[in-house]
Tab-separated table of C-alpha atoms in Angstrom:
chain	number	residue	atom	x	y	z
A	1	UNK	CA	6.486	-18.069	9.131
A	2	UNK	CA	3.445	-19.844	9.432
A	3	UNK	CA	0.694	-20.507	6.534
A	4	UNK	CA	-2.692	-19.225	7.306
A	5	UNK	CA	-5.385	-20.704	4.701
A	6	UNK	CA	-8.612	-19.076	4.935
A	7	UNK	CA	-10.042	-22.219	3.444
A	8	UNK	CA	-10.630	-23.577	6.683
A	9	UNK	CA	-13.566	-23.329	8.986
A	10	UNK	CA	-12.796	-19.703	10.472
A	11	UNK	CA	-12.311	-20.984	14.153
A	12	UNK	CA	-9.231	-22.850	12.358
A	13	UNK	CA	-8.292	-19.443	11.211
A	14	UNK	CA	-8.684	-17.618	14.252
A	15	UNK	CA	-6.757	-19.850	16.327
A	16	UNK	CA	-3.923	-19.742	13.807
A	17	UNK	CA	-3.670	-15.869	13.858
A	18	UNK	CA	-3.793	-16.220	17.737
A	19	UNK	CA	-0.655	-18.580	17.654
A	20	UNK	CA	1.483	-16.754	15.591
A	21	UNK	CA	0.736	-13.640	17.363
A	22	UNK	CA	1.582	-15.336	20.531
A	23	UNK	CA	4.837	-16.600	19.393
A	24	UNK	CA	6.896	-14.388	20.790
A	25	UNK	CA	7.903	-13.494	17.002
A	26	UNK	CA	7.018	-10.764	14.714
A	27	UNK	CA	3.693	-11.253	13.986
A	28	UNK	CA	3.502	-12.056	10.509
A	29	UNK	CA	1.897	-15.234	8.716
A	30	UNK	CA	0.618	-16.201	4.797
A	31	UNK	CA	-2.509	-16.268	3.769
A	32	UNK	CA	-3.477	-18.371	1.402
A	33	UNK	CA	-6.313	-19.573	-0.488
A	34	UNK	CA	-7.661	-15.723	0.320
A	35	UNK	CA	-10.104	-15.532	-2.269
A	36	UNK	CA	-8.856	-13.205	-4.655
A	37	UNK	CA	-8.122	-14.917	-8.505
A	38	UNK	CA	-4.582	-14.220	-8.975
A	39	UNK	CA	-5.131	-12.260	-12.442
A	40	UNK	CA	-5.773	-8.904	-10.169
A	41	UNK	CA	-2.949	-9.231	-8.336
A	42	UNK	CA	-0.779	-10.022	-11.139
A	43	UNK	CA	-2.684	-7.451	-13.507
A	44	UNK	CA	-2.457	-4.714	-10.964
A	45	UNK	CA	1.729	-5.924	-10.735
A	46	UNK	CA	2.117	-5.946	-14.659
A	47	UNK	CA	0.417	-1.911	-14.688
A	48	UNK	CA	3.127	-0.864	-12.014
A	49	UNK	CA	5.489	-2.519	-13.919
A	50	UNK	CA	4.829	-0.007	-16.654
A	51	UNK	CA	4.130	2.825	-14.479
A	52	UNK	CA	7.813	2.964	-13.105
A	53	UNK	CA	9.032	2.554	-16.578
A	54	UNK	CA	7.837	5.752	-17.625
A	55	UNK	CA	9.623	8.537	-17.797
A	56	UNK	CA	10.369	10.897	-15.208
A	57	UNK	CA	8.346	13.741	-16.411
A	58	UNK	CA	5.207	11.950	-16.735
A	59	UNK	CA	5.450	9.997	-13.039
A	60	UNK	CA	5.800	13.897	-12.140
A	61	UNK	CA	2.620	14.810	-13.426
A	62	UNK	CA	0.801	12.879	-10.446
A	63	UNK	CA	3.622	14.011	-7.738
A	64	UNK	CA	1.772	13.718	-4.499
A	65	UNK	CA	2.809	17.060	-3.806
A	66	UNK	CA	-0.250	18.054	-6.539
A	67	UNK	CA	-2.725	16.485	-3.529
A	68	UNK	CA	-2.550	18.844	-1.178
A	69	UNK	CA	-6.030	20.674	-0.154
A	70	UNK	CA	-5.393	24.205	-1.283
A	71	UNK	CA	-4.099	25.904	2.265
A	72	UNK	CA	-3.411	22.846	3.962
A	73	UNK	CA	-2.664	22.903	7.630
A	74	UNK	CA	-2.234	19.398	8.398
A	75	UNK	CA	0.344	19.149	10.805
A	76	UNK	CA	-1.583	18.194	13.992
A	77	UNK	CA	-0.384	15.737	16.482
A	78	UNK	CA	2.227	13.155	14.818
A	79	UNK	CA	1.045	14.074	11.200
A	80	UNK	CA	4.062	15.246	8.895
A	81	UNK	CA	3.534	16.430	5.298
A	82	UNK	CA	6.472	17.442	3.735
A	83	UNK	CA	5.141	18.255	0.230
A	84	UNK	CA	1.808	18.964	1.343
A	85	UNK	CA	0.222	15.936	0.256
A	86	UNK	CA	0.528	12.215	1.021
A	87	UNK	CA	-1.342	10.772	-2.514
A	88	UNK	CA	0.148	10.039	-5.614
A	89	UNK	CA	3.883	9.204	-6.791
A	90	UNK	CA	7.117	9.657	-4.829
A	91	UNK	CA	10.689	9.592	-6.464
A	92	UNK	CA	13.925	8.213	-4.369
A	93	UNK	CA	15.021	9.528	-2.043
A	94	UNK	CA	11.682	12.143	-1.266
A	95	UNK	CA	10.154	9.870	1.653
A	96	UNK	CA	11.962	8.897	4.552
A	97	UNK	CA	13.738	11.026	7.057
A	98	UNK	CA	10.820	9.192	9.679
A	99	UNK	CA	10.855	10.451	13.730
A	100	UNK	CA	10.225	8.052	16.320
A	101	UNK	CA	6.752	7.904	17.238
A	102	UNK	CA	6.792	7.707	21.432
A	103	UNK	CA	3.147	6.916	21.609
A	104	UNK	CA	3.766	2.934	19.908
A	105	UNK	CA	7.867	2.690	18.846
A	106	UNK	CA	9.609	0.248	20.819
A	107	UNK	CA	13.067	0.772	20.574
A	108	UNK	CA	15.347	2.317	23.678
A	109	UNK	CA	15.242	5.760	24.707
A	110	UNK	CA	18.502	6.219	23.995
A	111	UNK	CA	18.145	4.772	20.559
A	112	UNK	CA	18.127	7.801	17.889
A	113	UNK	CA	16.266	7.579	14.624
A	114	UNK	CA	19.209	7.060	11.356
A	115	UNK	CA	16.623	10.270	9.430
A	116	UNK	CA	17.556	8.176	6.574
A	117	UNK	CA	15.539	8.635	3.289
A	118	UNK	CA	13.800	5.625	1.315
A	119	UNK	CA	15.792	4.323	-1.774
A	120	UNK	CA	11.895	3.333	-3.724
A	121	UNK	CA	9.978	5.338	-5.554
A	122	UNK	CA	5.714	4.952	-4.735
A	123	UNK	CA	2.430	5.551	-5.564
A	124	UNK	CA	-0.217	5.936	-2.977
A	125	UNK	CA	-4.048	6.009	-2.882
A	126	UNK	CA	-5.666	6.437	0.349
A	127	UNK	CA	-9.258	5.308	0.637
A	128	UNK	CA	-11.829	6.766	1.685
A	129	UNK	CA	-12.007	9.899	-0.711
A	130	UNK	CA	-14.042	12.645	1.019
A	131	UNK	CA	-17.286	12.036	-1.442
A	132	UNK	CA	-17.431	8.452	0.076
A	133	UNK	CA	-17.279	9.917	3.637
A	134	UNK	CA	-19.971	12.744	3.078
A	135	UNK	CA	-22.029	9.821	1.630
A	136	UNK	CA	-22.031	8.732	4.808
A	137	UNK	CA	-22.555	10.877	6.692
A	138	UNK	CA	-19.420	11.121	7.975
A	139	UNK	CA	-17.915	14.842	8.387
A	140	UNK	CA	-14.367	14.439	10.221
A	141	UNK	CA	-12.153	14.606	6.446
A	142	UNK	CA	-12.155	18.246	6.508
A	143	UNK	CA	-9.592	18.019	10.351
A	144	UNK	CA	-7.342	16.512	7.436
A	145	UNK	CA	-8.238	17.368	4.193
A	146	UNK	CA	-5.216	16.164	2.266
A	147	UNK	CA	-5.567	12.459	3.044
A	148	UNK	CA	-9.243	12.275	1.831
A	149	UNK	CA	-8.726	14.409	-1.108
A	150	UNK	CA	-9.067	12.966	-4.999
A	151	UNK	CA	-6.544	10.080	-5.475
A	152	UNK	CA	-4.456	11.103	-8.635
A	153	UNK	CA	-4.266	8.475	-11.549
A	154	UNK	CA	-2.031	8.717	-14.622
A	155	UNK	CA	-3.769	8.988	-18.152
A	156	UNK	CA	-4.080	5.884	-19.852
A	157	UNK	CA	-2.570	7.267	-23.293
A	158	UNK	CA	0.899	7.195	-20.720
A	159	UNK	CA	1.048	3.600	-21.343
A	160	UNK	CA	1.114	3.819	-25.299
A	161	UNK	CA	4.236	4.845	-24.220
A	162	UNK	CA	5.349	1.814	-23.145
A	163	UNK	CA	6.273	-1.172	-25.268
A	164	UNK	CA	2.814	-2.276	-26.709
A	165	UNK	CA	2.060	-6.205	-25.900
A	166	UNK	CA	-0.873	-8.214	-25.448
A	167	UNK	CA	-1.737	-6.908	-21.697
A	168	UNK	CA	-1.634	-3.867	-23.061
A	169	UNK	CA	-4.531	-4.709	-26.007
A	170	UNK	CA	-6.995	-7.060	-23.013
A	171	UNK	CA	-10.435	-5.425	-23.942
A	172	UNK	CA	-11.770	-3.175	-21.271
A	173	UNK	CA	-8.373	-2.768	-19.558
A	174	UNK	CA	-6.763	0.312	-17.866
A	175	UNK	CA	-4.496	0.683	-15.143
A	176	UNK	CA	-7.494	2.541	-13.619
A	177	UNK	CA	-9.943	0.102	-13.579
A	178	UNK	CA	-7.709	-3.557	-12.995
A	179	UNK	CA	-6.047	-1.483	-9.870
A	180	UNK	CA	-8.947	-0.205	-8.588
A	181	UNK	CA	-10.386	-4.015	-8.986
A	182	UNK	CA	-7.385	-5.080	-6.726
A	183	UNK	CA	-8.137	-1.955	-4.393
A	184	UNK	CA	-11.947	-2.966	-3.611
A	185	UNK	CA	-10.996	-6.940	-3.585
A	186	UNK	CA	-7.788	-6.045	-0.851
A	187	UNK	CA	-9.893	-3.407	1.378
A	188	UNK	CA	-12.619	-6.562	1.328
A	189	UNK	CA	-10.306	-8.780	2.640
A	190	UNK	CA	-8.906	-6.495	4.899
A	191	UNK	CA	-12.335	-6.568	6.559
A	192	UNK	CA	-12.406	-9.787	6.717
A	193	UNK	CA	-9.460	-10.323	8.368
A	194	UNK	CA	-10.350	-7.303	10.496
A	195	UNK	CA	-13.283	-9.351	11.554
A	196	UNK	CA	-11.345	-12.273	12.376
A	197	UNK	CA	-9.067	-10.249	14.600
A	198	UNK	CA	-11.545	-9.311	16.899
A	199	UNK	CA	-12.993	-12.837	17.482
A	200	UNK	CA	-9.466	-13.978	18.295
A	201	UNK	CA	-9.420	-11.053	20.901
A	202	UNK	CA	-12.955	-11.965	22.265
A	203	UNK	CA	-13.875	-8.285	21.050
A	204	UNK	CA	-16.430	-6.838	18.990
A	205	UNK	CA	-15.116	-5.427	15.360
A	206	UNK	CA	-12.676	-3.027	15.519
A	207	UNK	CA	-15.383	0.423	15.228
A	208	UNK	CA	-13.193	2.160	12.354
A	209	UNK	CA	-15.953	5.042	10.802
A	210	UNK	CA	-15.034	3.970	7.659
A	211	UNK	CA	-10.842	4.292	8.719
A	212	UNK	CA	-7.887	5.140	6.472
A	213	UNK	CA	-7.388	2.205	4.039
A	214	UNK	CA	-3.699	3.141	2.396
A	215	UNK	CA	-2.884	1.268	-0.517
A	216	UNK	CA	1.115	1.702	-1.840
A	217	UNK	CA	2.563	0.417	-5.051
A	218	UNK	CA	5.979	0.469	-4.343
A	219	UNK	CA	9.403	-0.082	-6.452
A	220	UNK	CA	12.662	-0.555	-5.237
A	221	UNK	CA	15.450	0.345	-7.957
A	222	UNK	CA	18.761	-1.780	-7.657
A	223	UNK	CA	21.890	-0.602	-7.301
A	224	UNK	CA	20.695	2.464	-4.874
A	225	UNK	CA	22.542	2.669	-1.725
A	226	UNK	CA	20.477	2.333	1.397
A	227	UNK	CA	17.577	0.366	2.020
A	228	UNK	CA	14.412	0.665	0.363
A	229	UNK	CA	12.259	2.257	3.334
A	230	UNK	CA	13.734	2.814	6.306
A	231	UNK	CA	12.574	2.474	9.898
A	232	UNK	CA	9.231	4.159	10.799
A	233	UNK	CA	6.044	2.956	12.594
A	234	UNK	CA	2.947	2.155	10.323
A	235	UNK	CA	0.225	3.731	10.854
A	236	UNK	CA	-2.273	0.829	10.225
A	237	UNK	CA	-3.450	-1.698	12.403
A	238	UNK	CA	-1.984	-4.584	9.857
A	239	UNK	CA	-0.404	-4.683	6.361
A	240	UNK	CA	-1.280	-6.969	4.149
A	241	UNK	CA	1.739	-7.344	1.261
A	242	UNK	CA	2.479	-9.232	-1.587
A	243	UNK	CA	5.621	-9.242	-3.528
A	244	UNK	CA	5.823	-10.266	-7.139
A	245	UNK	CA	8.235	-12.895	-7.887
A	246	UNK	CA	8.073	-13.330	-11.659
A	247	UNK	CA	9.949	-11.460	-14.281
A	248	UNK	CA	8.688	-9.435	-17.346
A	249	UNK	CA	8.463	-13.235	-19.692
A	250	UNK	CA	6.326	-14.931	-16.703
A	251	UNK	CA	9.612	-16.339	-15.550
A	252	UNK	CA	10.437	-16.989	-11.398
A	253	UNK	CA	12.693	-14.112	-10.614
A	254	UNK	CA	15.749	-16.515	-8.951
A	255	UNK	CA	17.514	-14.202	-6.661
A	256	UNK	CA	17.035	-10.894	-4.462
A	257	UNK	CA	17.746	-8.568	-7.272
A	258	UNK	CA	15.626	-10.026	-9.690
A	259	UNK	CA	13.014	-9.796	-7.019
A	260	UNK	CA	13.875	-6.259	-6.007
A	261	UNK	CA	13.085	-5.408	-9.978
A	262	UNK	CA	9.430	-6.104	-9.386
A	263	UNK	CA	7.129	-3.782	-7.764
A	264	UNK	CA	5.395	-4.635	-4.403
A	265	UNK	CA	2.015	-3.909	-3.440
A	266	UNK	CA	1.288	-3.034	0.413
């Protein structure tokens, strides 16, 4: 893995992404020093944590199959929608089950897909919402109405539910507005490195008409047989992930399944 510090002068950066893409490896590298103050990253992990603490029946209430545009048809090209929406929370076990893409997967021919389902349980907001789009004039949401519908966000009283603490009493704080600080500061940064993308491929900026930016808080349970997603082709033209390592005290979780305790956000 190699460290990628966007604290140096940004032809430093670009020839870094270039090298690890050219690798021969996987394509992944750290970046560091990214700009964001660690508090949203580590308020927005401290809100999941109490969002997949809660009990069944409330998580329910924002089930992403309560997204779906009313008469949804979105099933064109590779586009599957299994509950008729693709915002809001997912149990184990509901996602997964993923076909092989011919247009970008790699693998043999002869290579089937396992149709395994996910063992994690997730909470998705897809950006842009169709009021942003018709803001700008932009008119193509209503081919696929379901993934620029209304995000769905749990009530705030939910989380008097959970053991009370000090996070819980920071004036001005709601899960609302500290994730949707972390969802504006990632998409930024996302452009950024968007940006720096196309200089490393000599190209102008990636034209995206204000694209899909997908934003999933993800927990993976321990103890679950299986693996937490399983094989599928993203979407996106990069992920940008970060994993929480520290424990409910502020503690550094030591091994995987302390780790696998903590939500991730993707």
């Amino acid at each position: 893995m190699c460290i990628r510090d966007r604290s140096w002068n940004e032809q430093n950066v670009v020839d870094a992404i270039m090298q690890a893409a050219d690798d021969g490896g996987p394509g992944f590298f750290y970046l560091i020093n990214h700009g964001i103050a660690p508090s949203v990253l580590d308020n927005t992990i401290q809100y999941a944590r109490q969002f997949f603490s809660l009990p069944p029946e409330l998580k329910d209430e924002i089930h992403e199959r309560f997204s779906a545009a009313e008469g949804n048809t979105d099933r064109k090209d590779n586009v599957q929608l299994d509950h008729g929406g693709c915002k809001g929370y997912t149990a184990c076990g509901e996602q997964g089950g993923y076909k092989k893409d011919e247009a970008t997967d790699s693998r043999p021919s002869h290579e089937k897909p396992t149709m395994q389902m996910n063992q994690r349980e997730t909470l998705t907001y897809r950006f842009p919402e169709m009021d942003e789009l018709l803001a700008h004039g932009k008119t193509y949401g209503s081919e696929y109405p379901a993934f620029f519908a209304e995000n769905l966000w749990p009530k705030q009283e939910w989380f008097n539910t959970v053991s009370s603490s000090s996070f819980n009493s920071k004036t001005n704080s709601s899960f609302r507005s500290d994730v949707e600080l972390y969802f504006n500061s990632m998409r930024a940064l996302a452009s950024r490195m968007h940006y720096l993308f196309a200089k490393g491929l000599k190209t102008s900026v990636f034209p995206h008409d204000l694209g899909m930016c997908t934003f999933n808080i993800a927990h993976y349970p321990v103890g679950l047989s299986g693996v937490g997603i399983t094989e599928h082709t993203d979407w996106e033209a990069c992920t940008l992930l970060y994993n929480s390592y520290l424990n409910n005290d502020g503690s550094k979780a030591e091994d995987l399944e302390e780790i696998n305790k903590n939500p991730a956000l993707e």
